[in-house]
Coordinates of C-alpha atoms in Angstrom, one line a residue:
Chain A
M1 CA -10.0 57.0 -31.5
D2 CA -10.7 54.8 -28.5
I3 CA -8.2 52.1 -29.6
A4 CA -5.4 54.7 -29.7
I5 CA -6.3 56.1 -26.3
N6 CA -6.5 52.6 -24.9
D7 CA -3.1 51.7 -26.3
A8 CA -1.5 54.9 -25.0
E9 CA -2.9 54.1 -21.6
R10 CA -1.9 50.4 -21.7
A11 CA 1.6 51.2 -22.9
R12 CA 2.0 53.6 -19.9
T13 CA 0.7 51.3 -17.2
M14 CA 1.4 47.7 -18.3
P15 CA 4.4 46.1 -16.5
L16 CA 7.4 46.0 -18.8
E17 CA 7.8 42.3 -18.3
D18 CA 4.4 41.8 -20.0
F19 CA 5.4 43.7 -23.2
D20 CA 5.2 41.7 -26.4
V21 CA 5.7 44.1 -29.3
S22 CA 5.6 41.2 -31.8
D23 CA 1.8 40.9 -31.3
V24 CA 0.4 41.2 -34.8
S25 CA -2.8 42.8 -33.7
L26 CA -0.8 45.9 -32.6
Y27 CA 0.4 46.2 -36.2
Q28 CA -3.1 45.8 -37.6
R29 CA -4.2 48.9 -35.7
E30 CA -0.9 50.7 -36.0
A31 CA -0.7 50.9 -32.2
L32 CA 3.0 50.1 -31.8
H33 CA 4.5 53.5 -31.2
P34 CA 3.5 54.1 -27.5
Y35 CA 4.9 50.7 -26.6
F36 CA 8.1 51.3 -28.4
E37 CA 8.4 54.8 -26.9
R38 CA 8.2 53.3 -23.4
L39 CA 10.7 50.6 -24.2
R40 CA 13.2 53.1 -25.7
K41 CA 12.9 55.1 -22.4
E42 CA 12.8 52.4 -19.8
A43 CA 14.0 49.1 -21.3
P44 CA 15.8 49.7 -24.6
V45 CA 17.2 46.2 -24.5
H46 CA 14.1 44.3 -23.4
Y47 CA 13.5 40.5 -22.9
C48 CA 10.1 39.1 -23.8
K49 CA 9.7 35.8 -22.0
A50 CA 7.0 34.3 -24.1
S51 CA 5.4 35.1 -27.5
L52 CA 4.0 33.2 -30.4
Y53 CA 7.6 32.9 -31.6
G54 CA 9.1 32.0 -28.3
P55 CA 11.2 34.3 -26.1
Y56 CA 13.2 37.2 -27.8
W57 CA 15.1 40.3 -27.1
S58 CA 13.9 43.7 -28.4
I59 CA 16.4 46.3 -29.5
T60 CA 14.6 49.6 -29.9
K61 CA 17.1 52.5 -29.9
F62 CA 18.7 53.7 -33.2
H63 CA 22.4 53.4 -32.2
D64 CA 21.9 50.1 -30.4
I65 CA 20.3 48.7 -33.6
V66 CA 23.3 49.9 -35.7
A67 CA 25.6 48.2 -33.2
I68 CA 23.9 44.9 -33.5
D69 CA 23.4 45.1 -37.2
T70 CA 27.1 45.6 -37.8
N71 CA 28.3 43.0 -35.2
H72 CA 28.2 40.1 -37.6
K73 CA 30.6 38.0 -35.5
Q74 CA 28.4 37.7 -32.4
F75 CA 24.9 38.2 -34.0
S76 CA 24.4 35.8 -36.8
S77 CA 22.0 35.9 -39.7
D78 CA 22.8 32.4 -40.8
H79 CA 19.9 30.0 -41.3
T80 CA 21.8 27.3 -39.6
N81 CA 21.8 29.3 -36.4
G82 CA 18.2 30.6 -36.6
S83 CA 16.7 33.1 -39.0
F84 CA 16.8 36.8 -39.9
V85 CA 13.1 37.2 -39.1
L86 CA 11.5 36.6 -35.8
D87 CA 9.1 33.9 -37.0
D88 CA 11.2 30.8 -37.7
T89 CA 8.4 29.3 -39.8
T90 CA 8.8 32.0 -42.5
L91 CA 12.1 30.5 -43.9
N92 CA 12.9 27.4 -41.9
A93 CA 11.5 23.9 -41.7
V94 CA 9.9 24.2 -38.3
E95 CA 6.2 23.7 -37.4
G96 CA 4.6 23.9 -40.9
G97 CA 7.2 26.1 -42.6
I98 CA 9.7 24.9 -45.2
S99 CA 13.4 25.6 -45.6
M100 CA 14.2 28.5 -48.0
P101 CA 17.8 29.5 -47.3
N102 CA 19.2 32.7 -49.0
F103 CA 22.0 35.1 -48.6
L104 CA 20.2 37.4 -46.3
G105 CA 20.2 34.4 -44.0
M106 CA 23.9 33.6 -44.5
D107 CA 27.1 34.8 -42.7
Q108 CA 30.4 35.5 -44.5
P109 CA 32.0 34.2 -46.6
V110 CA 29.2 32.4 -48.4
H111 CA 26.9 35.4 -48.1
D112 CA 29.3 37.5 -50.3
V113 CA 29.4 35.0 -53.1
H114 CA 25.6 34.7 -53.3
R115 CA 25.0 38.4 -53.0
M116 CA 27.6 39.3 -55.7
A117 CA 25.8 36.9 -58.1
V118 CA 22.8 39.1 -58.2
S119 CA 24.0 42.6 -57.2
P120 CA 24.9 43.7 -60.8
I121 CA 21.1 44.0 -61.4
V122 CA 21.1 47.2 -59.4
A123 CA 24.4 48.6 -60.6
P124 CA 24.3 52.3 -61.8
A125 CA 24.2 51.4 -65.5
N126 CA 21.1 49.3 -65.0
L127 CA 19.4 52.0 -62.9
L128 CA 19.9 54.4 -65.7
R129 CA 18.4 51.9 -68.1
F130 CA 15.4 51.5 -65.7
E131 CA 14.6 55.1 -65.1
N132 CA 12.8 55.8 -68.4
L133 CA 10.8 52.6 -68.1
I134 CA 9.7 53.5 -64.6
R135 CA 8.8 57.0 -65.7
S136 CA 6.6 55.9 -68.6
R137 CA 4.9 53.2 -66.5
T138 CA 4.2 55.7 -63.7
K139 CA 2.9 58.3 -66.0
D140 CA 0.6 55.9 -67.8
L141 CA -0.7 54.6 -64.6
F142 CA -1.4 58.1 -63.1
D143 CA -3.1 59.2 -66.4
S144 CA -5.6 56.4 -65.9
L145 CA -6.5 57.3 -62.3
P146 CA -9.8 59.1 -61.6
I147 CA -9.9 62.5 -60.0
G148 CA -12.4 63.0 -57.2
E149 CA -13.5 59.4 -57.0
T150 CA -12.6 56.9 -54.3
F151 CA -10.4 53.9 -55.2
N152 CA -7.9 51.5 -53.5
W153 CA -4.4 53.0 -53.8
V154 CA -2.8 49.7 -52.9
D155 CA -4.4 47.8 -55.7
Q156 CA -4.3 50.6 -58.3
V157 CA -0.9 52.1 -57.6
S158 CA 1.4 50.3 -55.2
I159 CA 0.9 46.8 -56.4
P160 CA 0.9 47.4 -60.2
L161 CA 4.0 49.6 -60.2
T162 CA 6.1 47.3 -58.0
T163 CA 5.0 44.1 -59.7
M164 CA 5.8 45.5 -63.1
M165 CA 9.3 46.4 -61.8
L166 CA 9.8 43.0 -60.4
A167 CA 8.6 41.3 -63.6
T168 CA 11.2 43.4 -65.5
L169 CA 14.0 42.5 -63.1
L170 CA 13.3 38.8 -63.5
D171 CA 12.2 39.1 -67.1
F172 CA 9.1 37.3 -65.9
P173 CA 6.2 36.6 -68.4
F174 CA 4.3 39.8 -68.1
A175 CA 0.8 38.4 -68.4
D176 CA 1.5 36.2 -65.3
R177 CA 3.0 38.9 -63.1
A178 CA 0.1 38.8 -60.6
K179 CA 1.6 35.4 -59.5
L180 CA 4.6 37.4 -58.2
T181 CA 2.5 39.5 -55.9
R182 CA 0.7 36.4 -54.6
W183 CA 3.9 34.4 -54.0
S184 CA 5.4 37.5 -52.3
D185 CA 2.5 37.7 -49.9
V186 CA 2.4 33.9 -49.3
V187 CA 6.1 33.8 -48.2
T188 CA 5.6 36.1 -45.3
T189 CA 2.3 34.8 -44.0
R190 CA 1.1 31.9 -41.8
P191 CA -2.2 30.1 -42.0
G192 CA -5.0 32.1 -40.3
Y193 CA -4.1 35.6 -41.5
G194 CA -6.5 35.6 -44.4
L195 CA -4.1 34.5 -47.2
V196 CA -3.7 30.7 -46.8
D197 CA -5.8 28.3 -44.7
T198 CA -3.2 25.6 -44.0
W199 CA 0.5 25.0 -44.1
E200 CA 0.0 22.5 -46.9
Q201 CA -1.6 25.2 -49.0
R202 CA 1.3 27.6 -48.4
T203 CA 3.8 24.8 -49.3
A204 CA 1.9 23.9 -52.4
E205 CA 1.9 27.5 -53.6
L206 CA 5.6 27.9 -52.9
M207 CA 6.3 24.7 -54.8
E208 CA 4.3 26.1 -57.8
C209 CA 6.6 29.2 -57.6
L210 CA 9.7 27.0 -57.6
G211 CA 8.4 24.9 -60.6
Y212 CA 7.5 28.0 -62.6
F213 CA 11.0 29.4 -62.1
Q214 CA 12.8 26.1 -62.7
N215 CA 11.3 26.3 -66.3
L216 CA 12.5 29.9 -66.6
W217 CA 16.0 28.8 -65.4
D218 CA 16.2 25.9 -67.9
E219 CA 15.1 28.3 -70.7
R220 CA 17.6 31.0 -69.8
Q221 CA 20.5 28.6 -69.3
K222 CA 20.2 27.5 -73.0
L223 CA 20.2 31.2 -74.1
P224 CA 23.1 33.6 -74.1
P225 CA 23.4 35.6 -70.8
K226 CA 21.0 38.5 -70.4
A227 CA 20.7 41.3 -67.8
D228 CA 17.8 39.7 -65.8
L229 CA 18.1 38.0 -62.5
I230 CA 17.2 34.5 -63.6
S231 CA 19.6 34.6 -66.5
M232 CA 22.3 36.0 -64.2
L233 CA 21.7 33.1 -61.8
A234 CA 21.5 30.5 -64.5
H235 CA 24.9 31.6 -65.9
S236 CA 26.7 32.4 -62.7
P237 CA 29.5 29.8 -62.1
A238 CA 29.0 30.2 -58.3
M239 CA 25.3 29.3 -58.5
Q240 CA 25.6 26.1 -60.6
G241 CA 25.4 23.8 -57.6
M242 CA 22.1 25.3 -56.3
T243 CA 19.7 22.8 -55.0
P244 CA 15.9 23.4 -55.6
T245 CA 15.7 24.4 -51.9
D246 CA 18.5 27.0 -52.4
F247 CA 16.9 28.3 -55.6
L248 CA 13.5 28.7 -53.9
G249 CA 15.3 30.5 -51.0
M250 CA 17.0 32.9 -53.4
L251 CA 13.7 33.5 -55.3
V252 CA 11.7 34.4 -52.3
L253 CA 14.3 36.8 -51.1
L254 CA 14.4 38.6 -54.5
I255 CA 10.6 38.5 -54.8
V256 CA 9.8 39.8 -51.3
G257 CA 12.8 42.2 -51.2
G258 CA 11.9 43.6 -54.6
N259 CA 8.2 43.8 -54.1
D260 CA 6.6 44.1 -50.6
T261 CA 9.0 46.7 -49.4
T262 CA 8.6 49.3 -52.1
R263 CA 4.9 48.6 -52.3
S264 CA 4.6 49.6 -48.6
S265 CA 6.6 52.8 -49.2
M266 CA 4.4 53.7 -52.1
S267 CA 1.3 53.2 -49.9
G268 CA 3.0 55.1 -47.1
S269 CA 3.6 57.9 -49.6
A270 CA -0.2 58.4 -50.0
M271 CA -0.7 58.2 -46.3
A272 CA 2.1 60.8 -45.6
A273 CA 0.6 63.1 -48.2
H274 CA -2.8 62.8 -46.5
L275 CA -1.7 63.3 -42.9
F276 CA 0.7 66.1 -43.7
P277 CA -1.0 68.2 -46.4
D278 CA 1.1 71.3 -45.6
E279 CA 4.3 69.3 -46.2
F280 CA 2.8 68.0 -49.5
A281 CA 2.1 71.6 -50.5
K282 CA 5.6 72.6 -49.5
A283 CA 7.0 69.8 -51.7
K284 CA 4.8 70.8 -54.6
A285 CA 6.2 74.3 -54.5
D286 CA 9.8 73.1 -54.4
P287 CA 10.5 69.9 -56.2
S288 CA 14.2 70.2 -55.3
L289 CA 13.1 68.8 -51.9
L290 CA 12.8 65.3 -53.5
A291 CA 16.4 64.6 -52.4
S292 CA 15.1 64.5 -48.8
I293 CA 11.5 63.5 -49.5
V294 CA 12.5 60.1 -50.8
P295 CA 14.6 58.9 -47.8
E296 CA 12.1 60.7 -45.5
V297 CA 9.1 58.7 -46.7
I298 CA 11.1 55.5 -46.5
R299 CA 12.0 56.3 -42.9
W300 CA 8.5 57.4 -42.0
Q301 CA 6.9 54.3 -43.4
T302 CA 9.7 51.8 -42.4
P303 CA 8.4 49.1 -44.7
I304 CA 10.3 46.3 -42.9
S305 CA 9.4 46.5 -39.2
H306 CA 12.3 44.4 -38.0
M307 CA 15.2 42.1 -38.8
R308 CA 16.4 39.5 -36.4
R309 CA 19.8 38.0 -35.4
T310 CA 20.7 35.0 -33.3
A311 CA 23.4 35.4 -30.7
I312 CA 26.1 32.8 -31.3
E313 CA 27.8 33.3 -28.0
D314 CA 27.0 34.9 -24.6
V315 CA 27.1 38.7 -25.0
E316 CA 26.7 41.5 -22.5
F317 CA 24.9 44.3 -24.3
R318 CA 24.0 47.6 -22.6
G319 CA 24.0 45.8 -19.2
Q320 CA 21.8 42.9 -20.3
Q321 CA 23.0 39.3 -20.5
I322 CA 22.2 37.9 -24.0
K323 CA 22.7 34.2 -24.0
K324 CA 24.0 32.0 -26.9
G325 CA 21.0 31.0 -29.0
D326 CA 18.8 33.9 -28.0
K327 CA 16.7 35.7 -30.7
V328 CA 17.6 39.4 -30.9
V329 CA 15.1 41.6 -32.8
M330 CA 16.2 44.9 -34.2
W331 CA 13.0 47.0 -34.4
Y332 CA 13.7 49.4 -37.3
L333 CA 10.2 50.8 -36.8
S334 CA 11.2 51.9 -33.3
G335 CA 14.8 53.1 -34.1
N336 CA 13.4 55.3 -36.9
R337 CA 11.3 57.0 -34.2
D338 CA 14.1 57.4 -31.7
E339 CA 13.8 61.0 -30.6
E340 CA 17.4 61.2 -29.4
V341 CA 18.5 60.7 -33.0
I342 CA 15.6 62.0 -35.1
D343 CA 14.0 65.3 -34.4
R344 CA 10.1 65.2 -34.3
P345 CA 10.3 61.5 -35.4
Q346 CA 6.6 61.0 -35.7
D347 CA 6.3 63.7 -38.3
F348 CA 6.8 63.5 -42.0
I349 CA 9.0 66.5 -42.8
V350 CA 9.9 67.1 -46.5
D351 CA 12.9 69.2 -45.8
R352 CA 14.3 67.2 -43.0
P353 CA 18.1 67.8 -42.6
R354 CA 20.1 64.6 -43.0
A355 CA 17.1 62.6 -44.0
R356 CA 19.2 59.8 -45.4
H357 CA 20.2 58.9 -41.8
H358 CA 17.6 56.2 -41.2
L359 CA 17.4 52.5 -40.5
S360 CA 14.9 51.3 -43.1
F361 CA 17.6 49.6 -45.3
G362 CA 19.5 48.2 -42.4
F363 CA 23.3 48.6 -41.9
G364 CA 26.3 46.3 -42.3
I365 CA 26.8 43.5 -44.9
H366 CA 23.1 42.7 -45.1
R367 CA 22.1 46.3 -46.0
C368 CA 19.3 46.4 -48.6
L369 CA 20.7 45.5 -52.0
G370 CA 17.9 47.2 -53.9
N371 CA 17.9 50.5 -52.0
R372 CA 18.9 52.7 -54.9
L373 CA 16.3 51.1 -57.2
A374 CA 13.7 51.6 -54.5
E375 CA 14.6 55.2 -54.1
L376 CA 14.4 55.7 -57.9
Q377 CA 10.9 54.2 -58.0
I378 CA 9.8 56.4 -55.1
K379 CA 11.4 59.5 -56.6
V380 CA 9.5 59.0 -59.9
L381 CA 6.3 58.3 -58.0
W382 CA 6.6 61.6 -56.1
E383 CA 7.6 63.6 -59.1
E384 CA 4.5 62.5 -61.0
M385 CA 2.3 62.9 -57.9
L386 CA 3.5 66.5 -57.3
K387 CA 3.0 67.4 -60.9
R388 CA -0.6 66.3 -61.0
Y389 CA -2.3 66.6 -57.6
S390 CA -2.9 69.4 -55.0
R391 CA -3.9 66.9 -52.4
I392 CA -4.2 63.2 -51.7
E393 CA -7.0 62.3 -49.3
V394 CA -7.2 58.9 -47.6
V395 CA -10.9 58.0 -47.0
G396 CA -11.8 56.0 -44.0
E397 CA -9.5 53.6 -42.0
P398 CA -7.1 51.7 -44.1
L399 CA -6.6 47.9 -43.7
R400 CA -3.0 47.1 -42.6
V401 CA -1.0 44.0 -43.3
P402 CA -1.3 41.6 -40.4
S403 CA 2.4 41.2 -39.9
N404 CA 5.2 42.3 -37.5
L405 CA 7.6 42.1 -40.5
I406 CA 5.9 43.7 -43.5
H407 CA 4.8 47.1 -42.4
G408 CA 2.3 48.0 -45.1
Y409 CA -1.3 48.2 -46.3
V410 CA -3.8 45.7 -47.8
E411 CA -6.3 48.4 -48.7
M412 CA -6.2 52.2 -48.6
Q413 CA -9.2 54.1 -50.1
V414 CA -8.0 57.5 -51.5
R415 CA -9.4 60.4 -53.4
L416 CA -7.2 62.5 -55.6
H417 CA -7.6 66.3 -55.9
A418 CA -6.6 68.1 -59.1
Chain B
M1 CA 43.2 73.0 -41.1
P2 CA 44.2 70.5 -43.8
K3 CA 43.0 71.1 -47.3
I4 CA 41.2 68.1 -48.8
I5 CA 40.6 67.7 -52.6
Y6 CA 37.6 65.7 -53.6
I7 CA 37.3 64.8 -57.3
T8 CA 34.0 63.8 -58.8
S9 CA 33.6 61.0 -61.4
T10 CA 33.4 63.7 -64.1
G11 CA 36.7 65.3 -62.9
T12 CA 35.3 68.3 -61.1
E13 CA 37.6 69.3 -58.2
H14 CA 36.3 70.5 -54.8
A15 CA 39.0 71.7 -52.5
V16 CA 37.8 72.4 -48.9
D17 CA 39.4 73.2 -45.6
A18 CA 38.7 70.4 -43.1
D19 CA 38.5 70.6 -39.3
S20 CA 41.2 68.5 -37.7
G21 CA 39.5 65.6 -35.9
S22 CA 36.6 65.3 -38.3
S23 CA 36.4 62.5 -40.9
A24 CA 36.7 62.8 -44.7
M25 CA 33.1 61.8 -44.9
Q26 CA 31.9 64.4 -42.4
T27 CA 33.9 67.1 -44.2
A28 CA 32.4 66.3 -47.5
V29 CA 28.8 66.2 -46.1
Q30 CA 29.4 69.5 -44.3
H31 CA 30.6 71.2 -47.5
R32 CA 27.8 69.6 -49.5
I33 CA 30.2 67.9 -51.9
P34 CA 28.2 65.8 -54.4
G35 CA 29.2 62.2 -54.5
I36 CA 29.5 61.3 -50.8
D37 CA 26.3 60.3 -49.0
G38 CA 27.4 58.9 -45.6
D39 CA 24.0 57.4 -44.8
C40 CA 25.0 55.6 -41.6
G41 CA 26.6 58.6 -40.0
G42 CA 30.2 57.4 -39.9
V43 CA 30.4 53.9 -38.6
A44 CA 31.4 52.2 -41.9
A45 CA 28.1 50.4 -42.0
C46 CA 26.6 51.5 -45.3
G47 CA 29.4 51.9 -47.8
T48 CA 28.1 55.2 -49.2
C49 CA 31.3 57.2 -48.7
H50 CA 33.5 55.1 -50.9
V51 CA 36.5 56.9 -52.3
W52 CA 39.7 56.0 -54.1
V53 CA 43.0 57.2 -52.7
D54 CA 46.1 57.7 -54.9
Q55 CA 49.1 55.4 -54.2
N56 CA 51.3 58.0 -52.6
W57 CA 48.5 59.0 -50.1
L58 CA 47.5 55.4 -49.5
D59 CA 51.1 54.7 -48.3
K60 CA 50.6 57.5 -45.7
I61 CA 47.0 56.7 -44.5
G62 CA 47.0 53.0 -45.0
P63 CA 44.6 50.7 -46.8
A64 CA 41.1 49.8 -45.6
R65 CA 41.1 48.3 -42.1
P66 CA 40.2 44.7 -41.3
G67 CA 36.7 44.3 -39.9
I68 CA 33.6 46.2 -41.0
E69 CA 35.4 48.6 -43.4
Q70 CA 36.9 45.7 -45.4
E71 CA 33.6 43.7 -45.1
M72 CA 31.6 46.6 -46.6
L73 CA 34.1 47.3 -49.4
A74 CA 34.1 43.7 -50.4
L75 CA 30.4 44.2 -51.4
T76 CA 30.9 47.7 -53.0
D77 CA 30.7 48.2 -56.7
G78 CA 34.1 49.2 -58.2
A79 CA 36.1 48.7 -55.0
T80 CA 39.9 48.2 -55.5
P81 CA 42.9 48.0 -53.2
F82 CA 42.9 51.8 -53.4
S83 CA 39.4 52.0 -51.9
R84 CA 38.6 53.4 -48.5
L85 CA 35.4 54.5 -46.7
A86 CA 35.9 58.2 -46.2
C87 CA 34.2 58.0 -42.7
Q88 CA 37.2 55.9 -41.5
I89 CA 39.8 58.6 -42.5
E90 CA 40.2 60.9 -39.6
L91 CA 41.8 64.1 -40.7
D92 CA 44.6 66.2 -39.1
D93 CA 47.2 68.5 -40.4
S94 CA 49.2 65.6 -41.9
H95 CA 46.4 65.2 -44.5
D96 CA 46.9 68.6 -46.1
G97 CA 46.6 68.1 -49.8
L98 CA 44.9 64.6 -49.6
V99 CA 43.2 63.7 -52.9
L100 CA 40.0 61.6 -52.8
R101 CA 38.3 60.4 -56.0
M102 CA 34.6 59.5 -55.9
P103 CA 32.5 57.1 -57.9
T104 CA 29.6 58.0 -60.1
D105 CA 27.1 56.9 -57.4
Q106 CA 27.3 55.6 -53.9
H107 CA 25.5 52.3 -53.4

C-alpha cells in the first residue's frame, strides 16, 4: 500500500523533533508502528513540543513504561493534577469537556476506597457465575452468523457480545442496552470525529446517561443489595456521598472500561485470524493453546493505545529532564511491540512463550480491574470460533476508530469459512 | 538448592528445588506450578503471584514490604497480613522447606 510505504519512509527521515505520535490520522490508517519503532531506537523518552493536546512526553519502551506505571509517587493519575488520558477534554472541564472524576484518575488513598467498592463484581465467584452465560450468548450469536457471506464483524459480533456483558454487570434494562454502546463511544470522542457535532451535544448525551443511571440508583437503593454494579454502589457506605459529577465519572469508567476494550480485542481476534491463517490452523488443531492465545491477542491488539500520567515534581528519567506538570504518555501500543522484550513482536503467535507478559492491562495500582473477565470473554469467543470455522477472512480495508486512546475498529467486513 | 513447597487452593502440594538467587515467583513459573501467573515479570506490579506464608516462615522472611508490594496487596482479593507477592521473595538456602499457599485464582 502507498500509505504504508510513505509512512515507513517518513518515519525514517522525519526529524525526531517533528514527531507527534498522538496524531489521530496515524491511528485511522494504522501507520503508527514505524514511528514508534524509530522512537524506541533513537528517542525512547521523547518530547513533543506541540500537539492538539499541548506538549507531552512519549514513553515507548516496555520496561520504561512499567517504571512509570508503578511510580505512583512522582507520576500522578489524579484528576486534580491532570488526567490519565492525553486529551484533557475527555474527563476534565476544559475547552468543551466536562468533569467526570473516577478512581482511575485518583491517587492513593481515595483510589483504593473507590476501586474496592466495585471490584467484587469481577471476583472469582462472579466469574464462575458469568461463564455459562457468556458461553450460551456466544454460541447463540455464532449460530446466527452466515457462512460465506460478507458482514460487519464489529456490529454483528464485537458490539453485541460486549454490550450484553456490560448490561449484565450493571443489570441494565436489556432492551435499552444500545444506549451503553453509544455512551461509551461518546465519552472518548470530541466533536468532528463523526460521532458528535458539538461539545453541547456531547454534554447533553452524557447528562442523559447520568439521568438514566440516577433512576437506576434510586431504584436499587430501595431494594436489598444485589450483585450488580449499580446496586453495589447504591449500597456501598463509602459511596453514599457521591455527587452527580462523581457518579457520572464512575459510570463512564465502568462503561468504557467494560465495553470498548474487549470490543476491540474481539475485533482484533478476527483480524489476527485473517492475517495469520497458519496460526489459526495451529490453534484449531490444539485448543490447549488457548492459555497463550488469549493474552497474545490482547497484546497484539492492545485495545488501549496509551495511558497518561502527570509529573508532580521534576524528575530525571533516562537522562531526560521531565518537569513538574508535564504530561507523560505511556504508549502501551509501542511497549507491546518492543523487540527487546517481545520476540517477533509484530506477529500474532498462538504458542508464544510467556504470552502473559504484556502491557495491555497496565501495571501498578491502576492495573485493569476487569482483566480476568475480559480474558474469559475472549477465551469463550476463541473456543467457539475454533470449533466452527476453518478460516476467518477480512474483506477490504477496515474502518478504524479515529482515536489515539481506543485502538479498535468501527467496521470490519468479514467472511467466515466452514 | 532450597526446596520450596507450593500448595494449591485444593491442597495439592508441589515440592520443587529452587535455584538460589531466583524468586519464589520465577521458581513457580519455571516449574509450571499452577496458581502463580507472574504477569509483570517480577516487579510487584500486577499482583498475580499472591501467596500466603505460614506464621513461622513469615517471622523469618518478613511481611510484605512498604511501597509497591503493600500497595498491590491492598487491592488483592483475599490478602491478609500473611500475604506476600512471591516475586518479592528472593530464595537462598535459608528458605529450604518454605511453604507457600496459593489462592484459587490470581487477579
